[in-house]
Amino acid sequence: MQGFSLLELMVVLALALVLTALAVPSYQGLMQRWALSREAQTLVDDLRHARAQALARGQPVSICPSIDGLACAAHADWGRGWMIFLDAQADRLIASGDTVLRQHRVSSAVRSISSNSGSARAGLTFHPNGQARAAGQALSLQSQGAAPVQRLVCISMQGRASVRSEGRTECS
């Protein structure tokens, strides 16, 4: 007689369940790291976009944390999202005539994005020459979960943004 007995099938299924149970925590950690890396890269891409728009349009462009995508937040918490806008006064405040170029809502996989900026108004303003006011910042992204993962986005004094490798806690 060929085939499997019911007992053999149950043993194989039990082994498969045990192996799956062992793999799930590793998989969740992998997904957390991947989601956080994706969010960090999106932030860097938007910072680069803001700089490129300032250069291309020949006018100041600001990027700032925003809760609703309509105004800059009065705090340095980027964890709810950010916006990029043409900023004629270069003051990181939306005024009549300023155009919102891009908005981003942060993924639920991210617990927080905090800035080391001591400025009363968080964010950056890129000038038509590509230089940035309020540059030299570090934005720290932290994932959700029992064992949170952290990524660092660094903005140089010239306004260039980059993501540091996992585990790095300083920009230098």
PDB file of C-alpha atoms in Angstrom:
ATOM      1  CA  MET A   1       0.000   0.000   0.000  1.00  0.00           C
ATOM      2  CA  GLN A   2       1.380   3.425  -0.940  1.00  0.00           C
ATOM      3  CA  GLY A   3       0.739   6.798   0.672  1.00  0.00           C
ATOM      4  CA  PHE A   4       0.893   8.290   4.124  1.00  0.00           C
ATOM      5  CA  SER A   5      -0.822   7.154   7.236  1.00  0.00           C
ATOM      6  CA  LEU A   6      -2.816   9.631   9.266  1.00  0.00           C
ATOM      7  CA  LEU A   7      -0.179   9.523  12.009  1.00  0.00           C
ATOM      8  CA  GLU A   8       2.641  10.376   9.579  1.00  0.00           C
ATOM      9  CA  LEU A   9       0.629  13.271   8.155  1.00  0.00           C
ATOM     10  CA  MET A  10      -0.058  14.653  11.642  1.00  0.00           C
ATOM     11  CA  VAL A  11       3.658  14.460  12.581  1.00  0.00           C
ATOM     12  CA  VAL A  12       4.639  16.359   9.422  1.00  0.00           C
ATOM     13  CA  LEU A  13       1.978  19.021  10.075  1.00  0.00           C
ATOM     14  CA  ALA A  14       3.118  19.389  13.699  1.00  0.00           C
ATOM     15  CA  LEU A  15       6.724  19.894  12.563  1.00  0.00           C
ATOM     16  CA  ALA A  16       5.613  22.458   9.993  1.00  0.00           C
ATOM     17  CA  LEU A  17       3.679  24.376  12.668  1.00  0.00           C
ATOM     18  CA  VAL A  18       6.665  24.362  15.044  1.00  0.00           C
ATOM     19  CA  LEU A  19       8.987  25.666  12.302  1.00  0.00           C
ATOM     20  CA  THR A  20       6.468  28.349  11.340  1.00  0.00           C
ATOM     21  CA  ALA A  21       6.128  29.445  14.969  1.00  0.00           C
ATOM     22  CA  LEU A  22       9.908  29.790  15.176  1.00  0.00           C
ATOM     23  CA  ALA A  23      10.102  31.797  11.932  1.00  0.00           C
ATOM     24  CA  VAL A  24       7.297  34.311  12.622  1.00  0.00           C
ATOM     25  CA  PRO A  25       9.197  36.534  15.125  1.00  0.00           C
ATOM     26  CA  SER A  26      12.142  36.794  12.726  1.00  0.00           C
ATOM     27  CA  TYR A  27       9.778  37.603   9.894  1.00  0.00           C
ATOM     28  CA  GLN A  28       8.068  40.333  11.923  1.00  0.00           C
ATOM     29  CA  GLY A  29      11.425  41.913  12.751  1.00  0.00           C
ATOM     30  CA  LEU A  30      12.385  41.774   9.088  1.00  0.00           C
ATOM     31  CA  MET A  31       9.118  43.461   8.097  1.00  0.00           C
ATOM     32  CA  GLN A  32       9.656  46.183  10.753  1.00  0.00           C
ATOM     33  CA  ARG A  33      13.152  46.912   9.483  1.00  0.00           C
ATOM     34  CA  TRP A  34      11.960  46.932   5.882  1.00  0.00           C
ATOM     35  CA  ALA A  35       9.040  49.307   6.609  1.00  0.00           C
ATOM     36  CA  LEU A  36      11.280  51.658   8.600  1.00  0.00           C
ATOM     37  CA  SER A  37      13.930  51.677   5.865  1.00  0.00           C
ATOM     38  CA  ARG A  38      11.247  52.420   3.269  1.00  0.00           C
ATOM     39  CA  GLU A  39       9.910  55.333   5.348  1.00  0.00           C
ATOM     40  CA  ALA A  40      13.427  56.719   5.921  1.00  0.00           C
ATOM     41  CA  GLN A  41      14.141  56.543   2.186  1.00  0.00           C
ATOM     42  CA  THR A  42      10.835  58.290   1.410  1.00  0.00           C
ATOM     43  CA  LEU A  43      11.818  61.109   3.773  1.00  0.00           C
ATOM     44  CA  VAL A  44      15.238  61.431   2.113  1.00  0.00           C
ATOM     45  CA  ASP A  45      13.601  61.403  -1.334  1.00  0.00           C
ATOM     46  CA  ASP A  46      11.241  64.201  -0.277  1.00  0.00           C
ATOM     47  CA  LEU A  47      14.103  66.257   1.164  1.00  0.00           C
ATOM     48  CA  ARG A  48      15.975  65.841  -2.119  1.00  0.00           C
ATOM     49  CA  HIS A  49      12.819  66.739  -4.049  1.00  0.00           C
ATOM     50  CA  ALA A  50      12.407  69.951  -2.041  1.00  0.00           C
ATOM     51  CA  ARG A  51      16.024  70.913  -2.730  1.00  0.00           C
ATOM     52  CA  ALA A  52      15.680  70.120  -6.431  1.00  0.00           C
ATOM     53  CA  GLN A  53      12.479  72.185  -6.665  1.00  0.00           C
ATOM     54  CA  ALA A  54      14.199  75.180  -5.058  1.00  0.00           C
ATOM     55  CA  LEU A  55      17.019  74.912  -7.595  1.00  0.00           C
ATOM     56  CA  ALA A  56      14.688  74.398 -10.570  1.00  0.00           C
ATOM     57  CA  ARG A  57      12.129  77.065  -9.660  1.00  0.00           C
ATOM     58  CA  GLY A  58      14.608  79.633  -8.393  1.00  0.00           C
ATOM     59  CA  GLN A  59      12.628  80.293  -5.220  1.00  0.00           C
ATOM     60  CA  PRO A  60      12.600  79.023  -1.616  1.00  0.00           C
ATOM     61  CA  VAL A  61      10.974  75.661  -0.956  1.00  0.00           C
ATOM     62  CA  SER A  62      10.270  74.442   2.568  1.00  0.00           C
ATOM     63  CA  ILE A  63       9.638  71.012   4.041  1.00  0.00           C
ATOM     64  CA  CYS A  64       8.158  70.727   7.516  1.00  0.00           C
ATOM     65  CA  PRO A  65       6.284  68.312   9.772  1.00  0.00           C
ATOM     66  CA  SER A  66       2.544  68.577   9.257  1.00  0.00           C
ATOM     67  CA  ILE A  67      -0.458  66.989  10.892  1.00  0.00           C
ATOM     68  CA  ASP A  68      -3.033  67.838   8.229  1.00  0.00           C
ATOM     69  CA  GLY A  69      -0.994  68.613   5.103  1.00  0.00           C
ATOM     70  CA  LEU A  70      -2.247  72.207   5.184  1.00  0.00           C
ATOM     71  CA  ALA A  71       0.074  73.866   7.695  1.00  0.00           C
ATOM     72  CA  CYS A  72       3.399  73.221   9.372  1.00  0.00           C
ATOM     73  CA  ALA A  73       3.172  71.755  12.853  1.00  0.00           C
ATOM     74  CA  ALA A  74       4.418  73.863  15.761  1.00  0.00           C
ATOM     75  CA  HIS A  75       6.609  71.012  17.040  1.00  0.00           C
ATOM     76  CA  ALA A  76       9.543  68.913  15.874  1.00  0.00           C
ATOM     77  CA  ASP A  77       7.571  65.641  15.637  1.00  0.00           C
ATOM     78  CA  TRP A  78       7.602  64.427  12.026  1.00  0.00           C
ATOM     79  CA  GLY A  79       5.786  61.223  13.033  1.00  0.00           C
ATOM     80  CA  ARG A  80       2.426  62.123  11.536  1.00  0.00           C
ATOM     81  CA  GLY A  81       3.726  63.332   8.200  1.00  0.00           C
ATOM     82  CA  TRP A  82       5.277  66.240   6.368  1.00  0.00           C
ATOM     83  CA  MET A  83       4.658  68.594   3.489  1.00  0.00           C
ATOM     84  CA  ILE A  84       6.706  70.407   0.851  1.00  0.00           C
ATOM     85  CA  PHE A  85       5.626  73.821  -0.346  1.00  0.00           C
ATOM     86  CA  LEU A  86       6.799  76.903  -2.230  1.00  0.00           C
ATOM     87  CA  ASP A  87       7.701  79.365   0.500  1.00  0.00           C
ATOM     88  CA  ALA A  88       8.028  82.870  -0.943  1.00  0.00           C
ATOM     89  CA  GLN A  89       8.881  84.406   2.461  1.00  0.00           C
ATOM     90  CA  ALA A  90      11.278  81.556   3.365  1.00  0.00           C
ATOM     91  CA  ASP A  91       9.797  81.434   6.866  1.00  0.00           C
ATOM     92  CA  ARG A  92       8.421  77.869   6.911  1.00  0.00           C
ATOM     93  CA  LEU A  93       4.875  79.202   7.238  1.00  0.00           C
ATOM     94  CA  ILE A  94       2.176  78.707   4.613  1.00  0.00           C
ATOM     95  CA  ALA A  95       0.941  82.068   3.367  1.00  0.00           C
ATOM     96  CA  SER A  96      -1.555  82.954   0.682  1.00  0.00           C
ATOM     97  CA  GLY A  97       0.064  82.304  -2.669  1.00  0.00           C
ATOM     98  CA  ASP A  98       2.300  79.498  -1.355  1.00  0.00           C
ATOM     99  CA  THR A  99       1.706  76.237  -3.220  1.00  0.00           C
ATOM    100  CA  VAL A 100       1.839  72.807  -1.596  1.00  0.00           C
ATOM    101  CA  LEU A 101       3.959  70.578  -3.830  1.00  0.00           C
ATOM    102  CA  ARG A 102       3.803  67.290  -1.947  1.00  0.00           C
ATOM    103  CA  GLN A 103       2.351  65.773   1.224  1.00  0.00           C
ATOM    104  CA  HIS A 104       3.202  62.533   2.964  1.00  0.00           C
ATOM    105  CA  ARG A 105       1.403  60.564   5.677  1.00  0.00           C
ATOM    106  CA  VAL A 106       3.676  58.348   7.768  1.00  0.00           C
ATOM    107  CA  SER A 107       3.132  54.588   7.782  1.00  0.00           C
ATOM    108  CA  SER A 108       1.589  52.949  10.841  1.00  0.00           C
ATOM    109  CA  ALA A 109       4.793  50.884  11.151  1.00  0.00           C
ATOM    110  CA  VAL A 110       6.582  54.016  12.411  1.00  0.00           C
ATOM    111  CA  ARG A 111       6.209  54.935  16.092  1.00  0.00           C
ATOM    112  CA  SER A 112       7.957  58.297  15.905  1.00  0.00           C
ATOM    113  CA  ILE A 113      10.182  60.569  13.847  1.00  0.00           C
ATOM    114  CA  SER A 114      11.920  63.150  15.980  1.00  0.00           C
ATOM    115  CA  SER A 115      14.303  65.950  15.099  1.00  0.00           C
ATOM    116  CA  ASN A 116      17.310  67.116  17.059  1.00  0.00           C
ATOM    117  CA  SER A 117      16.535  70.668  15.965  1.00  0.00           C
ATOM    118  CA  GLY A 118      16.208  73.156  18.788  1.00  0.00           C
ATOM    119  CA  SER A 119      14.292  75.511  16.507  1.00  0.00           C
ATOM    120  CA  ALA A 120      10.853  76.728  17.510  1.00  0.00           C
ATOM    121  CA  ARG A 121       9.621  75.818  14.011  1.00  0.00           C
ATOM    122  CA  ALA A 122      10.802  72.452  12.716  1.00  0.00           C
ATOM    123  CA  GLY A 123      11.659  71.874   9.095  1.00  0.00           C
ATOM    124  CA  LEU A 124      14.021  73.194   6.458  1.00  0.00           C
ATOM    125  CA  THR A 125      13.924  75.889   3.836  1.00  0.00           C
ATOM    126  CA  PHE A 126      15.944  75.315   0.685  1.00  0.00           C
ATOM    127  CA  HIS A 127      17.047  78.476  -1.107  1.00  0.00           C
ATOM    128  CA  PRO A 128      17.426  78.839  -4.890  1.00  0.00           C
ATOM    129  CA  ASN A 129      21.178  78.123  -4.608  1.00  0.00           C
ATOM    130  CA  GLY A 130      20.470  74.710  -2.973  1.00  0.00           C
ATOM    131  CA  GLN A 131      21.641  75.752   0.493  1.00  0.00           C
ATOM    132  CA  ALA A 132      19.274  75.115   3.379  1.00  0.00           C
ATOM    133  CA  ARG A 133      18.333  77.142   6.406  1.00  0.00           C
ATOM    134  CA  ALA A 134      18.071  74.950   9.543  1.00  0.00           C
ATOM    135  CA  ALA A 135      20.309  72.287   7.999  1.00  0.00           C
ATOM    136  CA  GLY A 136      22.623  70.146  10.083  1.00  0.00           C
ATOM    137  CA  GLN A 137      19.706  68.208  11.530  1.00  0.00           C
ATOM    138  CA  ALA A 138      19.244  64.551  12.321  1.00  0.00           C
ATOM    139  CA  LEU A 139      15.837  62.903  12.119  1.00  0.00           C
ATOM    140  CA  SER A 140      15.502  59.706  14.116  1.00  0.00           C
ATOM    141  CA  LEU A 141      12.884  57.190  12.973  1.00  0.00           C
ATOM    142  CA  GLN A 142      11.698  54.502  15.388  1.00  0.00           C
ATOM    143  CA  SER A 143       9.503  51.534  14.498  1.00  0.00           C
ATOM    144  CA  GLN A 144       6.517  50.099  16.344  1.00  0.00           C
ATOM    145  CA  GLY A 145       6.820  46.786  18.164  1.00  0.00           C
ATOM    146  CA  ALA A 146       8.275  45.151  21.233  1.00  0.00           C
ATOM    147  CA  ALA A 147      11.851  45.465  19.934  1.00  0.00           C
ATOM    148  CA  PRO A 148      11.819  48.791  18.073  1.00  0.00           C
ATOM    149  CA  VAL A 149      14.298  49.423  15.295  1.00  0.00           C
ATOM    150  CA  GLN A 150      15.832  52.861  14.743  1.00  0.00           C
ATOM    151  CA  ARG A 151      17.078  54.583  11.554  1.00  0.00           C
ATOM    152  CA  LEU A 152      18.747  57.955  11.218  1.00  0.00           C
ATOM    153  CA  VAL A 153      18.275  60.504   8.437  1.00  0.00           C
ATOM    154  CA  CYS A 154      21.039  63.113   8.369  1.00  0.00           C
ATOM    155  CA  ILE A 155      20.837  66.509   6.703  1.00  0.00           C
ATOM    156  CA  SER A 156      24.220  68.116   6.095  1.00  0.00           C
ATOM    157  CA  MET A 157      24.940  71.817   6.511  1.00  0.00           C
ATOM    158  CA  GLN A 158      24.699  72.092   2.705  1.00  0.00           C
ATOM    159  CA  GLY A 159      21.206  70.582   2.756  1.00  0.00           C
ATOM    160  CA  ARG A 160      22.063  67.105   1.457  1.00  0.00           C
ATOM    161  CA  ALA A 161      20.057  64.279   3.002  1.00  0.00           C
ATOM    162  CA  SER A 162      21.092  60.660   3.519  1.00  0.00           C
ATOM    163  CA  VAL A 163      20.032  57.583   5.486  1.00  0.00           C
ATOM    164  CA  ARG A 164      22.579  56.085   7.873  1.00  0.00           C
ATOM    165  CA  SER A 165      22.931  52.340   8.197  1.00  0.00           C
ATOM    166  CA  GLU A 166      20.904  50.553  10.861  1.00  0.00           C
ATOM    167  CA  GLY A 167      22.319  50.963  14.349  1.00  0.00           C
ATOM    168  CA  ARG A 168      24.036  54.308  13.680  1.00  0.00           C
ATOM    169  CA  THR A 169      23.052  56.950  16.223  1.00  0.00           C
ATOM    170  CA  GLU A 170      25.124  59.909  15.013  1.00  0.00           C
ATOM    171  CA  CYS A 171      25.440  61.695  11.704  1.00  0.00           C
ATOM    172  CA  SER A 172      29.193  62.353  11.767  1.00  0.00           C
TER     173      SER A 172
END
